[in-house]
mmCIF file of C-alpha atoms in Angstrom:
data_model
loop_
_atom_site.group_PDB
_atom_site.id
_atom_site.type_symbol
_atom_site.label_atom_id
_atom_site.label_comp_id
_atom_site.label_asym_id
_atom_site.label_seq_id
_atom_site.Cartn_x
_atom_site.Cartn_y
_atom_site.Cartn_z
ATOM 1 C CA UNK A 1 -64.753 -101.481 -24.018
ATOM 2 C CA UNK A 2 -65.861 -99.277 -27.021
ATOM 3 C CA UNK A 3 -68.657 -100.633 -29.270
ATOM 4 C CA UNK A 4 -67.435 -100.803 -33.390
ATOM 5 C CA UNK A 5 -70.003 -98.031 -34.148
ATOM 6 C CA UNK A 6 -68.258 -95.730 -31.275
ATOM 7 C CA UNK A 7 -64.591 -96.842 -32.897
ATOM 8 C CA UNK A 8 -66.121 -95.672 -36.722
ATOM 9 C CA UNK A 9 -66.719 -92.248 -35.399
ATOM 10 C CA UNK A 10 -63.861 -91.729 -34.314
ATOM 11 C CA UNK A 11 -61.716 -92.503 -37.117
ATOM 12 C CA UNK A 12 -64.517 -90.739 -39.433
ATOM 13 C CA UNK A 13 -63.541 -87.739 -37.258
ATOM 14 C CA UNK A 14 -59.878 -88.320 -37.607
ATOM 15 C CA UNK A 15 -60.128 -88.450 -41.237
ATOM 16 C CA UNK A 16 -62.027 -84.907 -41.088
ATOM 17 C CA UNK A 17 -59.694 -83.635 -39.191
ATOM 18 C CA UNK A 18 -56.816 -84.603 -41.176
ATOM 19 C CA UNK A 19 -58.361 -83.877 -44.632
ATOM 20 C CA UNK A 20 -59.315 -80.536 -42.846
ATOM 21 C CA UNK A 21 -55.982 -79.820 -42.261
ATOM 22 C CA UNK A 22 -54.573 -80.965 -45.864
ATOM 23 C CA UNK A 23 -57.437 -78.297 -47.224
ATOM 24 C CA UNK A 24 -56.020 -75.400 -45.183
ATOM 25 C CA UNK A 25 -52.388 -76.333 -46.067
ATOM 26 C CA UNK A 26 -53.539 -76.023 -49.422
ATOM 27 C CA UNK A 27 -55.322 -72.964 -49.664
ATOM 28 C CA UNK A 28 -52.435 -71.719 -47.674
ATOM 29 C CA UNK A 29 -50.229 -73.286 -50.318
ATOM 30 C CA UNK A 30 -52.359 -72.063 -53.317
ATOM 31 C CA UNK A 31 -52.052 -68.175 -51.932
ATOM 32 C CA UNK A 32 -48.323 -68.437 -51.582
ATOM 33 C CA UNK A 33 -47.876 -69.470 -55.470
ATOM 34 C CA UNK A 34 -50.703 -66.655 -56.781
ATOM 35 C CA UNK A 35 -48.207 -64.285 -54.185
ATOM 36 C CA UNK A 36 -45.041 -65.474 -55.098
ATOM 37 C CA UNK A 37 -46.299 -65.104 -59.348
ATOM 38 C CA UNK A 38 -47.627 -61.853 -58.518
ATOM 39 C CA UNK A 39 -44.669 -60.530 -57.001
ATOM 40 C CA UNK A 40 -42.607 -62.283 -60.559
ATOM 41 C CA UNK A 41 -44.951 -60.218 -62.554
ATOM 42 C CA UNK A 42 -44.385 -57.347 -60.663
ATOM 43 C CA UNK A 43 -40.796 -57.943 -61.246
ATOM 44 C CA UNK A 44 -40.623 -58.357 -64.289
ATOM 45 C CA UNK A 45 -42.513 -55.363 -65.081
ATOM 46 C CA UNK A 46 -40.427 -53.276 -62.942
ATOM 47 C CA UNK A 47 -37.443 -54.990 -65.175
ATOM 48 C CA UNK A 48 -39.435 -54.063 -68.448
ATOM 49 C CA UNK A 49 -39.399 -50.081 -66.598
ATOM 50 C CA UNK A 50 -36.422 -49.957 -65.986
ATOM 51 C CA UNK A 51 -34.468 -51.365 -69.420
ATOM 52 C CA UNK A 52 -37.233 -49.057 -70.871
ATOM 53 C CA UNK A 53 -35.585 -45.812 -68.806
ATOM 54 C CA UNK A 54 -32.129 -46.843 -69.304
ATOM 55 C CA UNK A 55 -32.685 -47.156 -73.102
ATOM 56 C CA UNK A 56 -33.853 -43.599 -72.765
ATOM 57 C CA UNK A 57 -30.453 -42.421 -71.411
ATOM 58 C CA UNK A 58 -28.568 -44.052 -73.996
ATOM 59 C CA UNK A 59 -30.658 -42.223 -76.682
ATOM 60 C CA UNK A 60 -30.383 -39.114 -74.634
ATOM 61 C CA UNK A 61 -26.536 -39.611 -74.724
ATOM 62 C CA UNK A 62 -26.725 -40.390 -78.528
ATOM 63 C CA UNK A 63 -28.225 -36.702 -79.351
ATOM 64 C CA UNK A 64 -25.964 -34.645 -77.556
ATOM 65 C CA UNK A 65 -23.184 -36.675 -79.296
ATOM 66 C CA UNK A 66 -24.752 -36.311 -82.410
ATOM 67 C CA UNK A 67 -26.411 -32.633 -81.939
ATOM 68 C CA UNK A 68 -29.947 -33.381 -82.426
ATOM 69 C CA UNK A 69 -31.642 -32.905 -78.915
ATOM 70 C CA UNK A 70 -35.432 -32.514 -80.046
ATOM 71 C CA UNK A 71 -35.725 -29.032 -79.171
ATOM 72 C CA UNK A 72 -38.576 -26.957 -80.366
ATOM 73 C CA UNK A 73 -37.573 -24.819 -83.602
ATOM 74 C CA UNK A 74 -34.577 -26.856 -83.943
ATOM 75 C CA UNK A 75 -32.477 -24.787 -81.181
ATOM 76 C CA UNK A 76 -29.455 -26.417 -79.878
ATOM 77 C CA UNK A 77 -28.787 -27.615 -76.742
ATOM 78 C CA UNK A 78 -27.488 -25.553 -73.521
ATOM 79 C CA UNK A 79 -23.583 -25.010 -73.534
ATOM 80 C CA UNK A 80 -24.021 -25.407 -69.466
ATOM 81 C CA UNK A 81 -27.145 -26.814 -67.415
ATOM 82 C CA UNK A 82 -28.047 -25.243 -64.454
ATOM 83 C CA UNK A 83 -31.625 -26.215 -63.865
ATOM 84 C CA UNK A 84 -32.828 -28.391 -61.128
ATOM 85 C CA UNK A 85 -35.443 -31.547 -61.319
ATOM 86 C CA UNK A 86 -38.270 -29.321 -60.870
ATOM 87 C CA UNK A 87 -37.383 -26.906 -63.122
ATOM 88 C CA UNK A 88 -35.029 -28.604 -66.189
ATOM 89 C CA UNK A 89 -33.696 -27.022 -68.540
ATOM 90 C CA UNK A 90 -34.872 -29.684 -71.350
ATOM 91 C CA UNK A 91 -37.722 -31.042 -70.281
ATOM 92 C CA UNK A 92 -39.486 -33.849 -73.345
ATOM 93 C CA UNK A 93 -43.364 -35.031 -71.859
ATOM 94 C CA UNK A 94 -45.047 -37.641 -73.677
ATOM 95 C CA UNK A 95 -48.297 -36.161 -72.380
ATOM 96 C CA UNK A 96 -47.409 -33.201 -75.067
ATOM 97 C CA UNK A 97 -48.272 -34.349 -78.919
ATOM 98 C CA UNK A 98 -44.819 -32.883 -80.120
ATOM 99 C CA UNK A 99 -42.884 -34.325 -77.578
ATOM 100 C CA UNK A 100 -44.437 -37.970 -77.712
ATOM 101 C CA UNK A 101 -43.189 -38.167 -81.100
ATOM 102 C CA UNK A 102 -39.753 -38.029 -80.171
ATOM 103 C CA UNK A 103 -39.715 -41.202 -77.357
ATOM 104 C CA UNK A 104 -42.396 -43.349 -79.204
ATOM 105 C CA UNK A 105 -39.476 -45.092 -80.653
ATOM 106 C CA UNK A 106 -38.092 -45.907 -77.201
ATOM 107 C CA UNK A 107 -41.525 -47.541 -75.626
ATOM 108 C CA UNK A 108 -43.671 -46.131 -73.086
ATOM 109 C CA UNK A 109 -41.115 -43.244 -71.931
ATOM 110 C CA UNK A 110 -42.978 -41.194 -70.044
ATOM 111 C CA UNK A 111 -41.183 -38.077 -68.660
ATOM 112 C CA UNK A 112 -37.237 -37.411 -69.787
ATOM 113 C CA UNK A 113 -35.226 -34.379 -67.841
ATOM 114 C CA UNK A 114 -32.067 -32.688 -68.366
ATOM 115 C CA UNK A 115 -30.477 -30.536 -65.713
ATOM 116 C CA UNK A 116 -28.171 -29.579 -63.984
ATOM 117 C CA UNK A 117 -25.238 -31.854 -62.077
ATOM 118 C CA UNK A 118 -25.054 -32.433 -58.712
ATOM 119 C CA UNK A 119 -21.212 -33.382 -58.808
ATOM 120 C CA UNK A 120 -18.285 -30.573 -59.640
ATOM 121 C CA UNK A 121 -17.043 -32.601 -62.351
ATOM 122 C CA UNK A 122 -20.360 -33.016 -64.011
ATOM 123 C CA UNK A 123 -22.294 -31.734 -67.187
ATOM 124 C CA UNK A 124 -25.327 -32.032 -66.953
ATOM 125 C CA UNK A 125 -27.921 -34.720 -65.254
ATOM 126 C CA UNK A 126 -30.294 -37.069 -67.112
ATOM 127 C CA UNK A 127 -33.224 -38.325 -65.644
ATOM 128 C CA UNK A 128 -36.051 -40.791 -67.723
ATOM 129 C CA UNK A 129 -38.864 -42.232 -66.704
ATOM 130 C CA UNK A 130 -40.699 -45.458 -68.230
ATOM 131 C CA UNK A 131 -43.569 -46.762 -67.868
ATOM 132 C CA UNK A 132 -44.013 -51.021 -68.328
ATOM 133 C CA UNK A 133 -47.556 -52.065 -70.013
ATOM 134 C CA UNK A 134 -49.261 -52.702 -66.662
ATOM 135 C CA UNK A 135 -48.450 -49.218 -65.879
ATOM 136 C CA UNK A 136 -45.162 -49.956 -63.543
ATOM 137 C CA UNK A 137 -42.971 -46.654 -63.668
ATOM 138 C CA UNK A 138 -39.477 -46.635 -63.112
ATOM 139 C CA UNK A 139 -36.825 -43.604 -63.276
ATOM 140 C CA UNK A 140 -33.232 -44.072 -63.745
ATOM 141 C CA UNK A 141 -31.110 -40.765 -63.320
ATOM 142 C CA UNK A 142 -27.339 -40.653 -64.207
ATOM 143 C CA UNK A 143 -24.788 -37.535 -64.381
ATOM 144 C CA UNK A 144 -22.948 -37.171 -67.617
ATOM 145 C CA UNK A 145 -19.777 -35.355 -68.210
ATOM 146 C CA UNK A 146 -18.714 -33.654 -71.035
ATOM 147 C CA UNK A 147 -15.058 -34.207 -73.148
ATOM 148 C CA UNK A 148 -13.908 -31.052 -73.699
ATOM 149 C CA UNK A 149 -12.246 -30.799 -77.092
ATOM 150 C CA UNK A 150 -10.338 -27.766 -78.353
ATOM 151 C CA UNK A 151 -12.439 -27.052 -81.834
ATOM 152 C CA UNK A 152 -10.288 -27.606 -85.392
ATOM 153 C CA UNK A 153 -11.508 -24.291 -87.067
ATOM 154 C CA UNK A 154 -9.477 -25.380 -90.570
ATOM 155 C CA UNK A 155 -8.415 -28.227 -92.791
ATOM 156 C CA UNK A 156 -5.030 -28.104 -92.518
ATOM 157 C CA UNK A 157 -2.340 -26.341 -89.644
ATOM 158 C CA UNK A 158 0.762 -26.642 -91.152
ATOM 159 C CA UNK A 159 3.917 -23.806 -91.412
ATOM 160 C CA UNK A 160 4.919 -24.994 -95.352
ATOM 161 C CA UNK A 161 2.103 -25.930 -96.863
ATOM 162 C CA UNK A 162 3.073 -27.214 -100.823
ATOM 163 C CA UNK A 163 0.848 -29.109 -102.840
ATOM 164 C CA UNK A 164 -2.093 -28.719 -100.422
ATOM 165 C CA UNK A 165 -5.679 -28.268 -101.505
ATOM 166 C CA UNK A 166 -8.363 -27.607 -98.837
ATOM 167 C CA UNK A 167 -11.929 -27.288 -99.721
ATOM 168 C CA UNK A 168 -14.971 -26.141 -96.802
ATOM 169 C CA UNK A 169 -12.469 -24.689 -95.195
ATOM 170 C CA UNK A 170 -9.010 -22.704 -94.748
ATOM 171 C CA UNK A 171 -5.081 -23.369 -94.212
ATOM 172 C CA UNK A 172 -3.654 -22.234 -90.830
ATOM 173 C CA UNK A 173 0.215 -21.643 -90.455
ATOM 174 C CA UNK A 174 1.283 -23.570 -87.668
ATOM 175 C CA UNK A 175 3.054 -20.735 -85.732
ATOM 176 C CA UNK A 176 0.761 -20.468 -83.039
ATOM 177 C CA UNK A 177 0.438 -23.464 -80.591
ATOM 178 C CA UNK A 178 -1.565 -26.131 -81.967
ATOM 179 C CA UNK A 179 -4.978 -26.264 -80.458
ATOM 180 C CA UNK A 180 -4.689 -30.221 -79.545
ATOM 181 C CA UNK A 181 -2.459 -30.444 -76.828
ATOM 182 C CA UNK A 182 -0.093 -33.840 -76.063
ATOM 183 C CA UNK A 183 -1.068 -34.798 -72.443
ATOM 184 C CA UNK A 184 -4.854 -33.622 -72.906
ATOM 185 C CA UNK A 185 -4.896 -36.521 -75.406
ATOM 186 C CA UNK A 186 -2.587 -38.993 -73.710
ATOM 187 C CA UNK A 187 -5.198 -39.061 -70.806
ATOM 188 C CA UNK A 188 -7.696 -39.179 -73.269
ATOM 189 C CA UNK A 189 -6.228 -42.337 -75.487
ATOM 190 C CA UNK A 190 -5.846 -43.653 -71.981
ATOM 191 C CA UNK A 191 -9.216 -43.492 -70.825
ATOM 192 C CA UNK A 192 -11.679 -43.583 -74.372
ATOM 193 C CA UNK A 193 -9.117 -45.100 -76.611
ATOM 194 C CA UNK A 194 -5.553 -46.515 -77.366
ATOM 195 C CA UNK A 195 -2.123 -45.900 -76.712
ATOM 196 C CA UNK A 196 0.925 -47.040 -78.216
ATOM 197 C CA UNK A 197 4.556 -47.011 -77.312
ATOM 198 C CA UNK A 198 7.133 -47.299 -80.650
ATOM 199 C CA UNK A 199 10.209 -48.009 -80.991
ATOM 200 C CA UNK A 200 13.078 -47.162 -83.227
ATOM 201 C CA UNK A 201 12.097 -49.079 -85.906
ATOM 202 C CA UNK A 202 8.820 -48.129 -85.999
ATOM 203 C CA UNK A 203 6.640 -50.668 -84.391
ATOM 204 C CA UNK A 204 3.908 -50.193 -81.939
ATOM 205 C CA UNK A 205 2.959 -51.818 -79.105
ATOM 206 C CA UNK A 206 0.151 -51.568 -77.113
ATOM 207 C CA UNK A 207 0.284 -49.973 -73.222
ATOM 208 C CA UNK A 208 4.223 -49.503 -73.685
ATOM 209 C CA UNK A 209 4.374 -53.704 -73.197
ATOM 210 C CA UNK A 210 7.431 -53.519 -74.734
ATOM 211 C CA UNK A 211 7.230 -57.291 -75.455
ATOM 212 C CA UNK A 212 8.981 -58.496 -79.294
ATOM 213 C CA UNK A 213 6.317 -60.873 -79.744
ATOM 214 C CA UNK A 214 3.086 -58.013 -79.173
ATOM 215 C CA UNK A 215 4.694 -55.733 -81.562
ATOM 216 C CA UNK A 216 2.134 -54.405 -84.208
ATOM 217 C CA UNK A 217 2.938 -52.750 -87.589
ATOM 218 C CA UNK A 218 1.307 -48.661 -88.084
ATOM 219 C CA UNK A 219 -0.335 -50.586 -91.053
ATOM 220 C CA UNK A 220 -2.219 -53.431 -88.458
ATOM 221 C CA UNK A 221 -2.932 -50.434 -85.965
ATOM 222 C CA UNK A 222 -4.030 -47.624 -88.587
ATOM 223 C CA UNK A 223 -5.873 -49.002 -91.430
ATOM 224 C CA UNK A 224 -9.098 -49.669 -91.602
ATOM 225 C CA UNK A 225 -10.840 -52.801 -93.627
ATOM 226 C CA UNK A 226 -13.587 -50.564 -95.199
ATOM 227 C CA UNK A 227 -15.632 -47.510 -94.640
ATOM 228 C CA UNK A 228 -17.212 -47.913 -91.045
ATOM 229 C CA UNK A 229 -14.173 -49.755 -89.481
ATOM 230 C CA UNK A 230 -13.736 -47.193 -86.988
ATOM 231 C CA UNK A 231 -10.382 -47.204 -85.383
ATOM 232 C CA UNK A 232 -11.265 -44.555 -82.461
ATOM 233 C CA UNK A 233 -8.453 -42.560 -80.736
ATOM 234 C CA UNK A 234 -5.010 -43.752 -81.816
ATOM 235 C CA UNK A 235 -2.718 -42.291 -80.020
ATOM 236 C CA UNK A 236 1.097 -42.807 -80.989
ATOM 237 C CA UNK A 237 3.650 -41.630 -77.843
ATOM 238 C CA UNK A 238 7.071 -40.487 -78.456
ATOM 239 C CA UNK A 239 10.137 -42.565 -77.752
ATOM 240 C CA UNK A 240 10.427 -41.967 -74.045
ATOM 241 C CA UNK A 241 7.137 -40.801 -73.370
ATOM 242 C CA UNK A 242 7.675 -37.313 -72.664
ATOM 243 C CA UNK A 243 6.561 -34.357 -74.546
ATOM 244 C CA UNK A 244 7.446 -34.012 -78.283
ATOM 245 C CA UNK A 245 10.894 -32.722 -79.118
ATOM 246 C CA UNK A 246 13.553 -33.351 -81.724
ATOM 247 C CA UNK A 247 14.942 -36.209 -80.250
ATOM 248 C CA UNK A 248 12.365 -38.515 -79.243
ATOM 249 C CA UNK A 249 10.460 -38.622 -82.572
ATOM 250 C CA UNK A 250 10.581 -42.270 -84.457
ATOM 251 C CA UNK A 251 9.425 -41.799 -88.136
ATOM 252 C CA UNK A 252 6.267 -44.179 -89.243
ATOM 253 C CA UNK A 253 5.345 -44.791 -92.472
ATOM 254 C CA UNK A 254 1.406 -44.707 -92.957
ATOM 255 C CA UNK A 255 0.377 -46.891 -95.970
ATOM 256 C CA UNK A 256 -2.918 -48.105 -95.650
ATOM 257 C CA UNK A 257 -5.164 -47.634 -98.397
ATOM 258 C CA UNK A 258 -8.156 -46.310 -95.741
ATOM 259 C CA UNK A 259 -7.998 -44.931 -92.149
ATOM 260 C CA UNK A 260 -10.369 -43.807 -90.123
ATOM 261 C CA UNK A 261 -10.532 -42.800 -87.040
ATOM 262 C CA UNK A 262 -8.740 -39.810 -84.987
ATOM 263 C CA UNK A 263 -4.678 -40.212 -85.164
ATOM 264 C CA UNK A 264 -2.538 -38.274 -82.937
ATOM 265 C CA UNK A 265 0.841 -39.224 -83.773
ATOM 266 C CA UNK A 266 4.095 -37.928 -81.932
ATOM 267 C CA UNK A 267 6.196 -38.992 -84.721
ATOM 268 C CA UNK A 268 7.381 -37.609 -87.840
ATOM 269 C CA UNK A 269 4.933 -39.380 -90.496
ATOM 270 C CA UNK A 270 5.407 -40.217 -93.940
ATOM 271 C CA UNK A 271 2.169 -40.508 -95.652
ATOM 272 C CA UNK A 272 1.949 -42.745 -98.918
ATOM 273 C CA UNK A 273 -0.998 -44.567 -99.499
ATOM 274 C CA UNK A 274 -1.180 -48.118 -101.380
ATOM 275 C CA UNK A 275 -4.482 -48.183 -102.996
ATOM 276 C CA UNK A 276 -7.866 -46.075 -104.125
ATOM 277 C CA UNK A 277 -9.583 -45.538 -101.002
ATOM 278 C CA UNK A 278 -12.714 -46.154 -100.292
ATOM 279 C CA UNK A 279 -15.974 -43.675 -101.035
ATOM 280 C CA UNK A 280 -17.638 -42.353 -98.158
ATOM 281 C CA UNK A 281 -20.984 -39.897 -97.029
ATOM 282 C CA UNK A 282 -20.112 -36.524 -96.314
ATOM 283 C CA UNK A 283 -21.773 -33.276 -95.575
ATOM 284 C CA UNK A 284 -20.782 -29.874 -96.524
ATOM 285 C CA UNK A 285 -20.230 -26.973 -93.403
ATOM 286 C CA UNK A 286 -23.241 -25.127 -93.238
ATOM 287 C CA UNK A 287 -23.640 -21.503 -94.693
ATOM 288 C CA UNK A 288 -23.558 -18.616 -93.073
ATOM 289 C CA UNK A 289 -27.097 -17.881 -93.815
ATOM 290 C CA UNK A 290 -28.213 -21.068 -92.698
ATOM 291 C CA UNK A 291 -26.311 -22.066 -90.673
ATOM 292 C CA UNK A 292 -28.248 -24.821 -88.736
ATOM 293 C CA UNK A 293 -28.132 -28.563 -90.227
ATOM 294 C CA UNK A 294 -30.735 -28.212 -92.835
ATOM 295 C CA UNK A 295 -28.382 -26.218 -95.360
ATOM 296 C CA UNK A 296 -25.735 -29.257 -95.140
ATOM 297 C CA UNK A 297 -25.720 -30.567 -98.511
ATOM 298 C CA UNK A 298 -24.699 -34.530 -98.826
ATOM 299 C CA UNK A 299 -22.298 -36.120 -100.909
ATOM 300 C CA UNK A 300 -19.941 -38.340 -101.506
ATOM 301 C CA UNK A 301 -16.484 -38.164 -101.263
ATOM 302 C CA UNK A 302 -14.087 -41.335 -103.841
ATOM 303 C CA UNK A 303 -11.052 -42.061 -103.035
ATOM 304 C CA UNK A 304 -10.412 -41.096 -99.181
ATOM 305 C CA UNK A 305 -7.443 -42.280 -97.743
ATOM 306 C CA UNK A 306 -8.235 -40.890 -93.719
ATOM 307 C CA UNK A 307 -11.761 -39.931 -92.078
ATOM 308 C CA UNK A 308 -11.068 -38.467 -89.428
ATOM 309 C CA UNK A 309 -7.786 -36.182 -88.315
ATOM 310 C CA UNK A 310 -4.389 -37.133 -88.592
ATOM 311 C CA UNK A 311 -2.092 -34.565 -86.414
ATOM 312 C CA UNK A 312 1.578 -35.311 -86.468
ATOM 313 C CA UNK A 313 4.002 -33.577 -84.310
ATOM 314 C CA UNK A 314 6.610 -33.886 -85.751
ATOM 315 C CA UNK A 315 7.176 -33.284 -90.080
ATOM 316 C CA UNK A 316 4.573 -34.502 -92.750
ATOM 317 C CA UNK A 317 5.889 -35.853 -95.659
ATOM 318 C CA UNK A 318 3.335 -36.217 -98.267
ATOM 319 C CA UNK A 319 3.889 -38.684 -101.197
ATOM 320 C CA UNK A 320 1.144 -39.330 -103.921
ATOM 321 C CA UNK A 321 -2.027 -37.974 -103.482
ATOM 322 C CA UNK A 322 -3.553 -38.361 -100.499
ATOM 323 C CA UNK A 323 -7.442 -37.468 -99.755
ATOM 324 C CA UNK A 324 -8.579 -36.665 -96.584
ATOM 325 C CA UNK A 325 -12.096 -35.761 -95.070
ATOM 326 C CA UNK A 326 -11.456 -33.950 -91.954
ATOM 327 C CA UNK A 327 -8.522 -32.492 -90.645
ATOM 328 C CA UNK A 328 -4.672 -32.675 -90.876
ATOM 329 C CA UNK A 329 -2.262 -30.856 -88.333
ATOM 330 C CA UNK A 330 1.435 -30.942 -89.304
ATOM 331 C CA UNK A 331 3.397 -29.089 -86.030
ATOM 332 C CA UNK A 332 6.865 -29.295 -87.935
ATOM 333 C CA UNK A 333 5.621 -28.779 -91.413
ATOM 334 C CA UNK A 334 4.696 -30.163 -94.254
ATOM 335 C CA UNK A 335 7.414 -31.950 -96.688
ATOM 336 C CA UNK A 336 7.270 -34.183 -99.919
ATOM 337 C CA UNK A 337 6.361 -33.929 -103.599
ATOM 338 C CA UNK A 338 2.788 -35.581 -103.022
ATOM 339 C CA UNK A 339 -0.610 -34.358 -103.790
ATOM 340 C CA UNK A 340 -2.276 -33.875 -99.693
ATOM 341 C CA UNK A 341 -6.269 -33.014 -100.647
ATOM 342 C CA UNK A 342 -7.565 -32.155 -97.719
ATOM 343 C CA UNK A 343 -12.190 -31.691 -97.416
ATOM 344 C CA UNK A 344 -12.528 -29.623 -94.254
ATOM 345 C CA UNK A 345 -15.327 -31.679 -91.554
ATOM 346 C CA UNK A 346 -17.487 -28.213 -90.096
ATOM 347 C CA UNK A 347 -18.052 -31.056 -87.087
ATOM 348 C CA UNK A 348 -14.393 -30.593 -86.113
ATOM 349 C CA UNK A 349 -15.206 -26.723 -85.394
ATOM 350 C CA UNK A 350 -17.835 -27.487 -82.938
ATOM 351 C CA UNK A 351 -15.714 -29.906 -80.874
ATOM 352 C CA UNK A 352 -17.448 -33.613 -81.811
ATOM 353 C CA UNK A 353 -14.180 -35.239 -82.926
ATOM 354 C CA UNK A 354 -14.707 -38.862 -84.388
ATOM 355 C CA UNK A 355 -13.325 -41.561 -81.619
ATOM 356 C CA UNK A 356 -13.949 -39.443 -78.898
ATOM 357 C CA UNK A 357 -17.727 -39.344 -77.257
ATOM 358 C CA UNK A 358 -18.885 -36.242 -76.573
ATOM 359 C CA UNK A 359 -20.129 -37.202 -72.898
ATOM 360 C CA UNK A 360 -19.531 -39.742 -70.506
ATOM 361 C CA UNK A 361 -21.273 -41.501 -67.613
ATOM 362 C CA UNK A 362 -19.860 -39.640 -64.252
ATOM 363 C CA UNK A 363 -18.757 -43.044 -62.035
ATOM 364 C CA UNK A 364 -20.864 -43.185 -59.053
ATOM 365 C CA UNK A 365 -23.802 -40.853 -60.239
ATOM 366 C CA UNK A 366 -26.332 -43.788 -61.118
ATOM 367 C CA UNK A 367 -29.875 -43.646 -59.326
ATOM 368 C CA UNK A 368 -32.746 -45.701 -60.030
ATOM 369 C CA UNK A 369 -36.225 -45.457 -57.889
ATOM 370 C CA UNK A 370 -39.698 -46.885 -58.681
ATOM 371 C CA UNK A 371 -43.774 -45.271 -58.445
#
């Protein structure tokens, strides 16, 4: 028979054991949460690196749409890239003053690359990496490839040209072939922008859903609401969907008092804007001097009816007065009593076409790795 005192021990020793135990457990406990919010920081960090580096591509993208790469001495970027990751053939390094002031803006970008593509259909590869502000590095590398856009080297490419006035730049007879081509652009419209089907009586609809109740009007697919409503690449097909000829053109009548946006039309257009326009930026070509962006001189341009091109393939009949800052391509000539003004875009001559980007993420090409 144990004595009480021998009975106290031992559930004075039970009670160490157990609050022992409860101690370890919550040690063991207590390391598991600092772990577990270590490991949240970390990931968040590695997050904050990587929307950092993929912010970088998209500004990457932005200048070669735009044309301003920051080069040194303002030099443009390579027609092809054919460097590797150790040797690029842009390389920007935030350890170098000059460079650093081009990705402040973005964050902590560290290192940004541009070389060549590992894939036959690409242009060119971008690689960016970002540092976090615990010093977590991530690099994100993507192929881009490139639209390639036959150039628009004048204002207007028409065979009969009356009542046209072109200023920055020339007016082409139409003879030759015309330098946009009708299934390049169909795949394009397809893939960047939209296509329509019409019908006889000159309504759209969108995808060829030949549906009476999606039909649109050219005036709710053309105009624009004001300066900046981009419409993109608006691509009109023919009546059957082949190839332009004499007898699959519908005629549309374009009435909107502003367009923009890049219109090829396989229809013979009649062109009679209802209204003043609206007033929009513009820059003149550069000279032939200067011929780099600096000797652009900015203005503004009243009463535009289109930014942007309008190229018919069928006839262009022109009635009032029209003003246009870009481009217009007529391929059966231009018709009508109407006033077509017509201020030559020098952007049009190097490719960069407005509703089409100028690159494009290659599907498939997307790496991202850590330090």
């Amino acid at each position: 028979m144990k004595t009480p005192d021998a009975e106290s021990g031992g559930v004075l020793i039970g009670a160490l054991l157990i609050s022992l135990l409860l101690a370890m457990l919550g040690g063991v406990a207590m390391n598991l949460a600092m772990t577990e919010t270590a490991a949240s920081a970390r990931h968040m960090e590695e997050k904050n690196g990587l929307l950092l580096a993929e912010s970088g591509v998209e500004q990457v993208v932005a200048w070669l749409t735009h044309g301003d790469l920051p080069l040194p001495g303002g030099a443009p970027a390579p027609d092809r890239f054919t460097g590797a990751a150790e040797r690029p053939d842009v390389e920007l390094d935030a350890a170098r003053p000059d460079d650093n002031r081009a990705l402040a803006d973005l964050g902590r970008i560290v290192r940004t690359r541009l070389y060549g593509p590992g894939l036959p259909n690409g242009f060119c590869t971008v690689e960016v990496t970002a540092e976090s502000g615990s010093g977590v590095r991530r690099t994100v590398s993507l192929e881009l490839g490139r639209v390639e856009i036959p150039p628009l080297e004048a204002a207007v490419y028409a065979d009969s040209q009356p009542n046209v006035l072109a200023h920055w730049g020339a007016i082409t007879a139409n003879r030759p072939p015309s330098p946009w081509q009708y299934q390049v652009f169909k795949a394009y419209a397809r893939r960047f922008g939209s296509h329509y089907v019409p019908d006889r009586e000159g309504r759209l609809y969108k995808n060829g859903r030949m549906d009476p109740s999606a039909a649109l009007t050219p005036a709710e697919v053309f105009g624009s609401k004001a300066a900046g409503d981009q419409r993109g690449l608006v691509f009109v097909d023919t009546l059957d969907q082949q190839p332009p000829a004499e007898t699959n053109l519908v005629t549309l009548v374009l009435d909107s008092a502003y367009m923009e946006g890049t219109f090829f039309v396989n229809a013979h257009v009649i062109l009679r804007p209802q209204g003043r326009g609206e007033t929009i930026p513009a820059l003149s070509p550069p000279t032939e001097t200067a011929p780099a962006l600096a000797s652009r001189v900015p203005v503004n341009l009243a009463g535009v009816t289109i930014r942007g091109v309008l190229h018919a393939s069928g006839t262009l009949r022109v009635e009032g007065q029209p003003r246009v800052f870009g481009a217009v391509t007529a391929e059966r000539g231009l018709v009508g009593s109407g006033l077509l003004e017509v201020w030559y875009n020098a952007d049009l001559g190097r490719g960069r076409i407005q509703g089409l980007p100028v690159v494009f993420p290659v599907r498939g090409s997307w790496r991202e790795w850590g330090n």
